[in-house]
Amino acid sequence: MVNAVSCYFTKVERNANLERLQYNYLFPEISERELRHVKKYPNAKVISLGIGDTTEPLPEIIASSMADYARSLSTPQGYKGYGAEQGNKELRKAIAETFYKDMGIKDSEVFVSDGSQCDISRLQMLFGSNMSIAVQDPSFPAYIDTGVIIGQTGNYEKESGRYQNIAYMECGPENNFFPDLPKTARTDIIFFCSPNNPTGHASSREQLEQLVEFAQQNGSIIVYDSAYAVYITDGPRSIYEIPGARKVAIEVSSFSKIAGFTGVRLGWTVVPEELVYSNGFPVINDFNRIVCTCFNGASNIAQAGGLACLSSDGFKAVLSNVNYYKENAKILMNTFTSLGLRVYGGVNAPYVWVHFPGSNSWDVFNEILEKTHIITVPGSGFGPGGREFIRVTAFGHRENILEASERLRSFLS
């Protein structure tokens, strides 16, 4: 962070909403702490089980498709400039057919983007500052932080760890990581992630049916984040598997954790034609305007890679990497379980959610880092419901996962 050192000041006031944000965004804060630790212990081998960044190489069929496209740009026949803001039509069709087969999703309802996190911000621009929002607690911090930035929230309450004007839906072991909807206040927008980041819980069909019914009864819109859906072994992978969801839900997703595109950047958002505002105006029309105004379209090179991912051979290769990470998760789960700790997630998600009763998650984070040189993520960074937990990612090279497991056994036993 840059400190104000200039003796000259403009007459422009700072955005009051940004002043409400607490500290740094979670993941850059963790990166800063890692850098300080490396400086303190320059000879230590630090193993990161923190930020959920993929580690395994892209399958050859996918990398080659992007390389071939990039090379073609050097030829008169292959050069292309701007593409459609909504994305390559062939890719939109492939996404609809691969992930939403028999769910009635049209390729025209799929908007290709540079990632789901960017789309969350675009959706918040779509909704505006007058919308009320609900989030899972704990949940991915971007839902809350974008709400603060856009002006949907009140001030931060330090004692509760919550912002005013947000409905926090408690999702912990005591309620099977699903909110008590009858006790949840009505809001305009419901942010919901399954499998959940950070808990790793994948909602059942019955739970999602309750969620859709709740939205219908309240006239709310669900923003359903399915970025980790490909990790689900049993249960629904899309909100659109639930009858009636097309009338109340937008779905955002990404190639980042599916195909290792965290650096390539490619995602999508589905906005069904049946989803309309209280005045009957289609939401898809406004989202299309937002996209065309704020975005020039995803990289053509990245979209070539996305098409390769969804080819028959490409998808098999992608799932091979997914299974590799799921095996990592199993190793980590067994490690913490063998130490007598309660462990959640890890089966249908690449995250393991570990409970340290009575603890402060930042204290646990600091102690594990200091004693084992392992980066984790403190659960309180995802909301007050994560105070006694840490999140551990299964994204990592197998040898690092095994070494981290041995270090943790030695430290925690």
Steps between C-alpha positions, in 0.01 A plus 500: 500500500626849409500752784403861432824701492417783259471854636253581222138384530228508237150620588351161414350312794572133544218256426329464838411138424867406465566652839267238648714209379699325770873452447629351176309251290560160664729330249742789437525530879606135521753552222650793690532288814665226298754749363581622851545141615736420212703807585520387863589139406683526164618137510163346585301307243157658520212284382183683399171333585336839508383690193310262273733521201534197274847348462490224238595571136231554241426190292693505174185502285386822669834682507558407134165641393586837656851494355365421154248782524766744616729401210217544251473864605830561320341410166262704283258206489505434876501849643187607687437805714201566723256218547143511625474644852279205598762250384577264214169348389656155461633514857167624637331205333760256637453633855122463472526146366773383741380644830128559446385211282128434537459809722361724228793743497556664162839612370357853476454497880871428557736797534871412477727708722847532649396319817218465750646748748492771234142403418400537866611864477309547174189351659533738792516787250186357343316486833611838634524646846134474602491120506501304825724191504537174691819293518599168649709528814773404435530588132734621228586861600439652155121490549524719810783727386331582168181569692688746720666668201175538305326650806261223604620478860530704813803532724713214629423387854824389657340310787287278276743494205214589268387786280166663560223438246629157394306186591760248615370145453683282752628181337693280741523140618203551734260554205676284241646814338161613372316809627183494706295662226177552699703722736683681219391854419368574152761663274509594134813301421622171650864409437540125526806286419494120464734331558555774750826687521637465771311212669504263202138403562297408190130563550263209444213505253254536789690799636511674163129434451442683828722786384315540168162485676619762750606731217169451321298577813701817566539618142880489538779429252759234580856555380621142496878449490583158354875553450581166668205297369716261296638365832157376607476121502136475604232766493403788269775694323279785380214694653313444174459133586234626741152564355412868498860622532499665157250755632705598807870425445814623326793258494867603487781254437860476386764296322751592773457200727355275230787531254778678686420836336576712807755691294339456159173661623174366359154460648133545426167618635158359412201737503176323398248683287223419751670704775325837516484803729191606693391708197530204263820619330744214419815500715699357207449822301655712774786257557574501129518881515736486799725252318506705178575819695765369741665214316657442159466125521721221632836440335462315171801288597343404832172416324689268264627323809149484641374330185781246524406433864149408395603268218469129577874444554549837666231442759645160588839663555346774713320248720829315551643810667181544703535144630864572589392789721222292653758237599704780660191600697459143622860496625449826690169386646657180627786698653279731705256224590785283630589786734152495652379818330156547350532537124240606243496535122768333290269242340308714250740794504875576494485661846529347847334692785665419833353583840717622789242543780535809716776647286546816296568401139764769446686369804485147357616631162796681658602205717489248215699738278759569770547138608457310171558759223159408353257760366130442575204740499340623824129426499402838641609650167182345360273644768437468875375144450856396415662631818599155634594346163780503246464421131759276339519467123561176312657689211865401515765262373461157656846506658417829672167367624673196649777707658247746643305211647810373678582845637145545626504160668824584677373841612143414600547154650 
